[in-house]
Short mmCIF file of C-alpha atoms in Angstrom, two decimals:
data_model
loop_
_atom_site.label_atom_id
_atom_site.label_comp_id
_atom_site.label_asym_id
_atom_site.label_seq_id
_atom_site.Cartn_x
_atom_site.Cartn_y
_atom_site.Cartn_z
CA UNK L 1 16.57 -0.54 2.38
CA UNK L 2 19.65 2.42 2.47
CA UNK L 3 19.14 4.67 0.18
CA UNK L 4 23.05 5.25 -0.64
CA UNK L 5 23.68 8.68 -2.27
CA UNK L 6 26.66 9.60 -4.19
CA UNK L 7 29.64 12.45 -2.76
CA UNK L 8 27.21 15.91 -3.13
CA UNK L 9 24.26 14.24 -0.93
CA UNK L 10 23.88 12.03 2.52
CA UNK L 11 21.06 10.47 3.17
CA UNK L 12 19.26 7.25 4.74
CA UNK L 13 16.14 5.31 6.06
CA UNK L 14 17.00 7.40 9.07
CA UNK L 15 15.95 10.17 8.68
CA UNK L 16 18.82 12.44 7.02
CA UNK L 17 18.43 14.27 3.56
CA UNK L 18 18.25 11.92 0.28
CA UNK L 19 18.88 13.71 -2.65
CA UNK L 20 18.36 17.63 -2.95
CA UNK L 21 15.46 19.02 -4.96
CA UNK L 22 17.50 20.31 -8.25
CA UNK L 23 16.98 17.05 -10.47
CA UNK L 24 17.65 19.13 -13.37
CA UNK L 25 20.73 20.33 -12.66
CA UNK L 26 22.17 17.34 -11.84
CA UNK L 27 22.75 18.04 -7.82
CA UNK L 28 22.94 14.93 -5.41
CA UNK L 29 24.15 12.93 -8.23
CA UNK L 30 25.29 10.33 -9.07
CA UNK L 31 23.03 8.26 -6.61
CA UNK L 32 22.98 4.80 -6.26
CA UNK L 33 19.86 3.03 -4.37
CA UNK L 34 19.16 -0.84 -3.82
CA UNK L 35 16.52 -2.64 -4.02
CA UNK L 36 15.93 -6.68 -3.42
CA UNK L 37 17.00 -7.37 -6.44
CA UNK L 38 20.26 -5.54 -6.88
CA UNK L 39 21.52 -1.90 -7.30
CA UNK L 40 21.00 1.11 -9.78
CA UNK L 41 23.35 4.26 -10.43
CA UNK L 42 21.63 7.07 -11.45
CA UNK L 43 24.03 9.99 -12.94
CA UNK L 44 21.04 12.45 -13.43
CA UNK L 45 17.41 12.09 -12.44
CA UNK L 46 15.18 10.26 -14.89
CA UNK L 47 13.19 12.14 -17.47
CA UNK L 48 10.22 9.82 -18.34
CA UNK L 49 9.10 7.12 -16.07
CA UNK L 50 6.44 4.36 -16.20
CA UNK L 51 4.59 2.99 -13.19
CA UNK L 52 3.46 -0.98 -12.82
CA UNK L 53 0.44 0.69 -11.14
CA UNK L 54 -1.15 3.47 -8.59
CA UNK L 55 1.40 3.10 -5.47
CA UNK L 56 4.49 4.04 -7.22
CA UNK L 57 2.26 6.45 -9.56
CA UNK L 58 0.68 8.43 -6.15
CA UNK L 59 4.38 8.43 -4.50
CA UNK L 60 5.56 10.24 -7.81
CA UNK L 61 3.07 12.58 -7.74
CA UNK L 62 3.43 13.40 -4.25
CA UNK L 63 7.10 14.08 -4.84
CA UNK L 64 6.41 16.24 -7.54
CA UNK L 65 7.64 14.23 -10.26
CA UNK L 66 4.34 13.18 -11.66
CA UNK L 67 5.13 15.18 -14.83
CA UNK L 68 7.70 12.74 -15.70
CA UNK L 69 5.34 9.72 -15.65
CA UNK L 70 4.41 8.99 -19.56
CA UNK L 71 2.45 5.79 -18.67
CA UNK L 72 1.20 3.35 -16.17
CA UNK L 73 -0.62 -0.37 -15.54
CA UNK L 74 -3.44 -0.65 -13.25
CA UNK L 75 -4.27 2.97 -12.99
CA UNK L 76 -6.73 4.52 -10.01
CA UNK L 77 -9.83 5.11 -10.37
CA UNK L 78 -11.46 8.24 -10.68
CA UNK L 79 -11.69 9.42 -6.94
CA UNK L 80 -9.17 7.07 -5.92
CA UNK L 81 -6.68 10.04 -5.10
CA UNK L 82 -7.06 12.53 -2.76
CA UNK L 83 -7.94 16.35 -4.22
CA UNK L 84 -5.30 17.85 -6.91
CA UNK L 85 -3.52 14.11 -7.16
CA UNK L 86 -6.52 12.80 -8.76
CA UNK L 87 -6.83 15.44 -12.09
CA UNK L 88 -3.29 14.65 -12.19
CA UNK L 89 -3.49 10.93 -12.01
CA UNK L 90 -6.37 10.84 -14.54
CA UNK L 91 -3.96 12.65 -17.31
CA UNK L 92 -1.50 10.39 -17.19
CA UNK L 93 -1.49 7.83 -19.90
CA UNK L 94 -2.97 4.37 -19.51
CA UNK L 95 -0.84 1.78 -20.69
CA UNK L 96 -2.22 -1.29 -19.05
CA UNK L 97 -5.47 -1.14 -17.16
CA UNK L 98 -3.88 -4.18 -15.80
CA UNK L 99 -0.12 -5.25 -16.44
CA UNK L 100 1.62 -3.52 -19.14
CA UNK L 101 1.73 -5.36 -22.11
CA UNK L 102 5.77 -6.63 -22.37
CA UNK L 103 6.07 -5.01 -25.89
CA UNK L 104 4.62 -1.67 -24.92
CA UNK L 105 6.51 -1.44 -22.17
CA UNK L 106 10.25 -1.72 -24.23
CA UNK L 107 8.59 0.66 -26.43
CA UNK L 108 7.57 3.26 -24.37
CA UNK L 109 10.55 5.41 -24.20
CA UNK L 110 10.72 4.93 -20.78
CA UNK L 111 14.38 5.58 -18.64
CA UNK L 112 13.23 3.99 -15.86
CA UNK L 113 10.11 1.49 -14.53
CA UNK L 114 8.62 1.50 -11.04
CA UNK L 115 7.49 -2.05 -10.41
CA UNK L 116 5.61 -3.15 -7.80
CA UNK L 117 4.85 -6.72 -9.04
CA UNK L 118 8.10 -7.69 -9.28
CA UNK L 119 7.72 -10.89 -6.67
CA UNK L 120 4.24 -12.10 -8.22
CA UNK L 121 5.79 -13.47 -10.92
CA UNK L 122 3.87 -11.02 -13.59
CA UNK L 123 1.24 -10.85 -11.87
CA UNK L 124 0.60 -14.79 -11.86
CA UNK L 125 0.43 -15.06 -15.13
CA UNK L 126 -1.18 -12.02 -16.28
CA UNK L 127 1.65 -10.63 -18.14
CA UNK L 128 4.75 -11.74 -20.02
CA UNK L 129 7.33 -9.53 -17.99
CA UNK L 130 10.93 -8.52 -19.98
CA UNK L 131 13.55 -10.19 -18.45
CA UNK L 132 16.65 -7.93 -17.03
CA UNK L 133 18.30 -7.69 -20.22
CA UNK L 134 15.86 -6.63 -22.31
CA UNK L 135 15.08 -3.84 -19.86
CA UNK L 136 19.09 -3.12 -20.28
CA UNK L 137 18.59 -3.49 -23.99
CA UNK L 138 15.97 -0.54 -24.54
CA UNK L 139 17.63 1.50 -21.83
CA UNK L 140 15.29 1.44 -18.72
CA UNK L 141 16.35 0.82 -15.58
CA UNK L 142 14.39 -1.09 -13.19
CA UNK L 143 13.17 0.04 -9.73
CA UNK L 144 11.63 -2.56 -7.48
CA UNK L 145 8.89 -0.92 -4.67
CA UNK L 146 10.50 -3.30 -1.80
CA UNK L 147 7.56 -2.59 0.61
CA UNK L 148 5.13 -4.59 -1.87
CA UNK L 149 7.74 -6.39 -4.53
CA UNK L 150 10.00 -7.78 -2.76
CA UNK L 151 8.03 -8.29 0.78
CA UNK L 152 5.63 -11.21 -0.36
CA UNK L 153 8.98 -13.47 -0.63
CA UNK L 154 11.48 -11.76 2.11
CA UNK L 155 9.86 -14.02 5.14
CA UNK L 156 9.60 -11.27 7.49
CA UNK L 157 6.69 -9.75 8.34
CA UNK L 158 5.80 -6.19 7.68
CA UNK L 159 5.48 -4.83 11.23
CA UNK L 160 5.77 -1.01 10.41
CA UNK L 161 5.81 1.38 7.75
CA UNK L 162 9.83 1.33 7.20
CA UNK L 163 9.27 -0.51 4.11
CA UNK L 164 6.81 2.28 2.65
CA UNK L 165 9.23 4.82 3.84
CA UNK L 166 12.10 4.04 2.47
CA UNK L 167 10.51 3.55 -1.08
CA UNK L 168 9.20 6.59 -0.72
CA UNK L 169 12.77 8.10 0.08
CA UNK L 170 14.09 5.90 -2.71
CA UNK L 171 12.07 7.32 -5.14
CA UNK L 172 12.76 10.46 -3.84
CA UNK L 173 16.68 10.16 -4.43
CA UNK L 174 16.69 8.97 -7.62
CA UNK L 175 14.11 11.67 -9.07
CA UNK L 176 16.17 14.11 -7.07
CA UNK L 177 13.14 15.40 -4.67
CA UNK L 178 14.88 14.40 -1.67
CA UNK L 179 13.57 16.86 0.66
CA UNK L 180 9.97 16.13 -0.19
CA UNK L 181 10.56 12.68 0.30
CA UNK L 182 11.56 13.23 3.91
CA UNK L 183 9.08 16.06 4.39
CA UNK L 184 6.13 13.02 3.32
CA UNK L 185 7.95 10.16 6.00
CA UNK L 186 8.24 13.09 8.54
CA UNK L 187 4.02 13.44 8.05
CA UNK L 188 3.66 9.98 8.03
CA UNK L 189 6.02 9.11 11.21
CA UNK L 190 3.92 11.96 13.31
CA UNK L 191 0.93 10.68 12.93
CA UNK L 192 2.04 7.05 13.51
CA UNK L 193 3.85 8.35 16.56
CA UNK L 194 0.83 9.78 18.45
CA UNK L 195 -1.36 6.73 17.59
CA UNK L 196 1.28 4.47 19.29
CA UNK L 197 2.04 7.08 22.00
CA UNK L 198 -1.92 6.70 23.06
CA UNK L 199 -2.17 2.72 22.26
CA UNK L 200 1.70 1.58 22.79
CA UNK L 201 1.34 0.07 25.70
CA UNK L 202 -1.60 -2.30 25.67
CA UNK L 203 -0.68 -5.61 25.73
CA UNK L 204 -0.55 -7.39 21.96
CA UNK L 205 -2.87 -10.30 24.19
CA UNK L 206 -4.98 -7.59 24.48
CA UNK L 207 -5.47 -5.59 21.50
CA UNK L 208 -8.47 -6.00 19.74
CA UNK L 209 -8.32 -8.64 16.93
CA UNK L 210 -8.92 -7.42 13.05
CA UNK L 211 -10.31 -8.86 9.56
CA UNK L 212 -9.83 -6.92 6.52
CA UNK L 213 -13.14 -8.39 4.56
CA UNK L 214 -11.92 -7.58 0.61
CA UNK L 215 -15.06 -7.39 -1.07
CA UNK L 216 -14.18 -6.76 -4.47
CA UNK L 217 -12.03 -10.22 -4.39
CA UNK L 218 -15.21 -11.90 -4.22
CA UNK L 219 -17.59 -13.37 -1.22
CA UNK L 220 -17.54 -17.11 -2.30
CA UNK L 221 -13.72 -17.20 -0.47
CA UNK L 222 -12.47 -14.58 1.23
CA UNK L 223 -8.60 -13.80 0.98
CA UNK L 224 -6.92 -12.61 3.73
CA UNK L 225 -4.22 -10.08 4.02
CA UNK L 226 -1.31 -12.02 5.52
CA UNK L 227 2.18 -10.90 7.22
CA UNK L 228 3.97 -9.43 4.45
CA UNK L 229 1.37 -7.45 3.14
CA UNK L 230 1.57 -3.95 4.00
CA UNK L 231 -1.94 -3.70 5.39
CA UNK L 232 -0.72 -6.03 8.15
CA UNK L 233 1.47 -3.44 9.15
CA UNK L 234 -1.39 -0.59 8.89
CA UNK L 235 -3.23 -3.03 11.34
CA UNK L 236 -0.45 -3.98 13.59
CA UNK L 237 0.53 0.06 13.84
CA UNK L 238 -2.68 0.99 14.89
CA UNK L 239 -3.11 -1.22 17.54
CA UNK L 240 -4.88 -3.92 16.38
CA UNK L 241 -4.03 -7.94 15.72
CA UNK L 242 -5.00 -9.03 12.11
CA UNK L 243 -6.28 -12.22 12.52
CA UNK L 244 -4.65 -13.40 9.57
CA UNK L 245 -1.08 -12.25 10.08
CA UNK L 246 0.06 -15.96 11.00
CA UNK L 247 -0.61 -17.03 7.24
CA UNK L 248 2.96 -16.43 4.86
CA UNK L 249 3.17 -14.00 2.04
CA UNK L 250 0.48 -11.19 1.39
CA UNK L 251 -2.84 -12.42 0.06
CA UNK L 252 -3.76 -15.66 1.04
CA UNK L 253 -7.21 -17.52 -0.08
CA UNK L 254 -9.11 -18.91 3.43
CA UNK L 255 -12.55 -20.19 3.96
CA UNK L 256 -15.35 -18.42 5.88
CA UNK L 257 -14.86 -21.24 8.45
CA UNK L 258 -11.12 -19.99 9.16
CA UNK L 259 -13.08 -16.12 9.30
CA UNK L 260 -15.24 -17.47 11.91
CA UNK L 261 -13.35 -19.19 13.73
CA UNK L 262 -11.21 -15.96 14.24
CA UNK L 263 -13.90 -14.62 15.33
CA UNK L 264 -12.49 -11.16 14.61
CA UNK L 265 -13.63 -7.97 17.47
CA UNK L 266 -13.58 -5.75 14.18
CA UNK L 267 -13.95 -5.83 10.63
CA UNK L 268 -12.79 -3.85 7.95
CA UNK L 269 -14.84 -3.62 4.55
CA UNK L 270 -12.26 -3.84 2.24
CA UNK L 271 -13.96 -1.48 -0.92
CA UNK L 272 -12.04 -0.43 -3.30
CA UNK L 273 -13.29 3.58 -4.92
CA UNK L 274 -16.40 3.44 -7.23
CA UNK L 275 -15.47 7.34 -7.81
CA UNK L 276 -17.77 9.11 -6.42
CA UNK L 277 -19.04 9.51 -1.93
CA UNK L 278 -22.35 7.89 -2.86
CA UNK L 279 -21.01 4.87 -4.83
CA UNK L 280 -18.64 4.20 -2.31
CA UNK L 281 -21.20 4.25 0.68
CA UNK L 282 -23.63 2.07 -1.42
CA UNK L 283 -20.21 -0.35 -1.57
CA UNK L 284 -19.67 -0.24 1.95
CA UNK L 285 -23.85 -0.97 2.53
CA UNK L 286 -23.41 -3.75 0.68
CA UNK L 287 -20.71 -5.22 2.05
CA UNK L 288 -22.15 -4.88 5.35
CA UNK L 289 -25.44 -6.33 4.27
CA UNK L 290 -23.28 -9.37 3.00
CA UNK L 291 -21.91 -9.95 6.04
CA UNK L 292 -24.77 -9.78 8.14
CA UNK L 293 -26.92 -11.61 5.84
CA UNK L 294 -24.20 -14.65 4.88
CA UNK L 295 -25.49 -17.70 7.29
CA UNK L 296 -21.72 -18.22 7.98
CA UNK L 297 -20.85 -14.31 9.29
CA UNK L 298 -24.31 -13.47 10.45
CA UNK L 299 -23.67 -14.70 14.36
CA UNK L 300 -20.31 -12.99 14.33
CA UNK L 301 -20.65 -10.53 17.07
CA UNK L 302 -18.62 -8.31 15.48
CA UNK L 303 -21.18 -8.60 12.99
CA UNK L 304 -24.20 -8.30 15.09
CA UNK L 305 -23.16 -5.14 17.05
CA UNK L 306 -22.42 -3.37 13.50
CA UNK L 307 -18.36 -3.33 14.78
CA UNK L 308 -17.57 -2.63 10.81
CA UNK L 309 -14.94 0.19 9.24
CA UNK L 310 -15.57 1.84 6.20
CA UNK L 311 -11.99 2.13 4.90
CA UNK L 312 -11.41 1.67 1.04
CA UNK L 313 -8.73 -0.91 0.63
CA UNK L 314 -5.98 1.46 -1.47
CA UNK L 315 -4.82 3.08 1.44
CA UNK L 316 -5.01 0.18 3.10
CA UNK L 317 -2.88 -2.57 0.91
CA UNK L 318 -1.69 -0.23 -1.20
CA UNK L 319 1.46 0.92 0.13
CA UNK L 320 1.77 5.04 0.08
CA UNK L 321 1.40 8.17 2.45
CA UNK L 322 -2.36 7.32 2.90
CA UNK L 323 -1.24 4.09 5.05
CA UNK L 324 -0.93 6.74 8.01
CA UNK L 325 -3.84 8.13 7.97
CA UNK L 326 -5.58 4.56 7.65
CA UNK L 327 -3.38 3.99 10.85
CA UNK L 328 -5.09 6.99 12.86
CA UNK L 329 -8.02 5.79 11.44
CA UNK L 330 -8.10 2.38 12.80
CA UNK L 331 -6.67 3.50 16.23
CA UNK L 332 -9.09 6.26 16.88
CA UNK L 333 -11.86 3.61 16.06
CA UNK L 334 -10.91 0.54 17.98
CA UNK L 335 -9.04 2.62 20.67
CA UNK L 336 -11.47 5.50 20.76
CA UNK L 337 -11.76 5.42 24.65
CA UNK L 338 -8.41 6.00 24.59
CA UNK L 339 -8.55 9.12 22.01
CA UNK L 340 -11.49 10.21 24.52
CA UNK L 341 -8.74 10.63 27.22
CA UNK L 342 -6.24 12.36 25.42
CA UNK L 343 -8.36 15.34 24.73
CA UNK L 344 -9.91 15.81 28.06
#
């Protein structure tokens, strides 16, 4: 999506300025952004914001604009953030600890809601979402994260991290911290950049093939992470095939029949942050024990030569600057011959 800025600001999902770092005195605006659902004007920065959950709440914070967050659904779990983000994530109020409650929302005082669930229908049925005018009616505007929202429903496949980007620059115009917004895609695209400059050109019949094993949805059905997910991207930017990225939308249930009959080179385990370095590498044991214990993964090779990753599954699906590094992460792990050779 263009971000499109008003007269005092330029800006794009190419790379130019969007917005200009002096929310509060009202310069770069007005700014008007679009999302899959429509447009927003913005005539000053907003002043109190709520979050659907921890992707839009981490961008804010990395922006700087985490002090105007008064509440959020799904919050992150202690540990879930990286350093200083996660004292600040852990302050800000809890107003869901899964989807916000429909009257709490309209109450909140809110000028404008970061959704990221937008496409899922409430969440399937886990919350009674406002409808457009009743958002209008208690004055909040309503912000749509495309690169998780809208994606499950826009039949393309997420390929790259331009969706993630240009939320992030979004959300960067309309809280007028433009510049950090491109300074955060400039990190991102760098390190993205020199994984594909090392693992560009292999073939895609030739790149290793990929299973992101969730865990934490449960072992009695795995769900996959299809096409529109952003983890398919993550995967597909690192140099890897997800075995899964054939199947429409983003989270699709399969049976450990279709998982071995990918046969998958590598496997992810999918853990999401118990909050501390020790809980999260008793997870990841126990995931991998699964695995190699279940009668129908046991054979796997990938299982039987221990070809596993120990990457929680936030920066993974959940779209945000971390989706990089999971992207270097990947590559230097399933390409590592290839990192070998750069350094020498």
């Amino acid at each position: 999506m263009v971000v499109a800025l008003g007269a005092t600001a330029c800006g794009g999902s190419g790379g130019g300025g969007a917005g200009t770092d002096k929310a509060a005195s009202g310069a770069g605006f007005p700014v008007k952004v679009a999302d899959c659902k429509g447009s927003l004007t913005f005539s000053s920065a907003p002043r109190k914001i709520v979050t659907s959950n921890a992707a839009a709440l981490e961008m804010l914070l990395r922006l700087g604009a985490g002090d105007r967050v008064i509440g959020t659904g799904f919050p992150p779990g202690k540990g879930t953030l990286p350093g200083a983000l996660d004292g600040a994530a852990q302050k800000v109020p809890v107003l869901g600890k899964s989807v916000i409650p429909k009257e709490k929302l309209l109450g909140s005082g809110a000028d404008l809601y970061v959704d990221t669930f937008a496409s899922m229908n409430g969440m399937q049925g886990a919350g009674d979402a406002p409808t457009e005018e009743e958002y209008t009616a208690a004055g909040i505007k309503h912000l749509h994260l495309t690169s998780t929202a809208c994606a499950p429903t826009a039949g393309k496949a997420q390929d790259d991290l331009s969706g993630v980007e240009n939320d992030i620059r979004r959300l960067g115009a309309v809280t007028g911290t433009g510049k950090r917004a491109d300074a955060l895609v400039a990190g991102m695209r760098a390190k993205v950049g020199a994984v594909r400059k090392a693992v560009g050109d292999v073939a895609p019949g030739k790149r290793p093939t990929y299973f992101f094993f969730d865990y934490d949805a449960g072992t009695k059905q795995p769900v996959a992470v299809c096409r529109t997910q952003v983890a398919n991207a993550v995967i597909r930017q690192a140099g890897a095939r997800n075995v899964f990225d054939g199947c429409d939308g983003d989270f699709k249930p399969v049976s450990w029949e279709d998982v071995v009959a990918k046969n998958p080179d590598w496997i992810q385990l999918g853990v999401r942050n118990r909050g501390s370095a020790a809980a999260n590498a008793k997870a990841f044991d126990e995931a991998a024990a699964f695995l190699k214990n279940f009668p129908a993964t046991k054979d796997l090779a990938a299982v039987r030569n221990g070809k596993f990753l120990r990457i929680g599954s936030e920066r993974t699906t959940i779209a945000g600057v971390g989706n990089a590094d999971t992207v270097e992460e990947i590559a230097h792990t399933v390409h590592a011959d290839r990192f070998k050779a750069a350094r020498k």
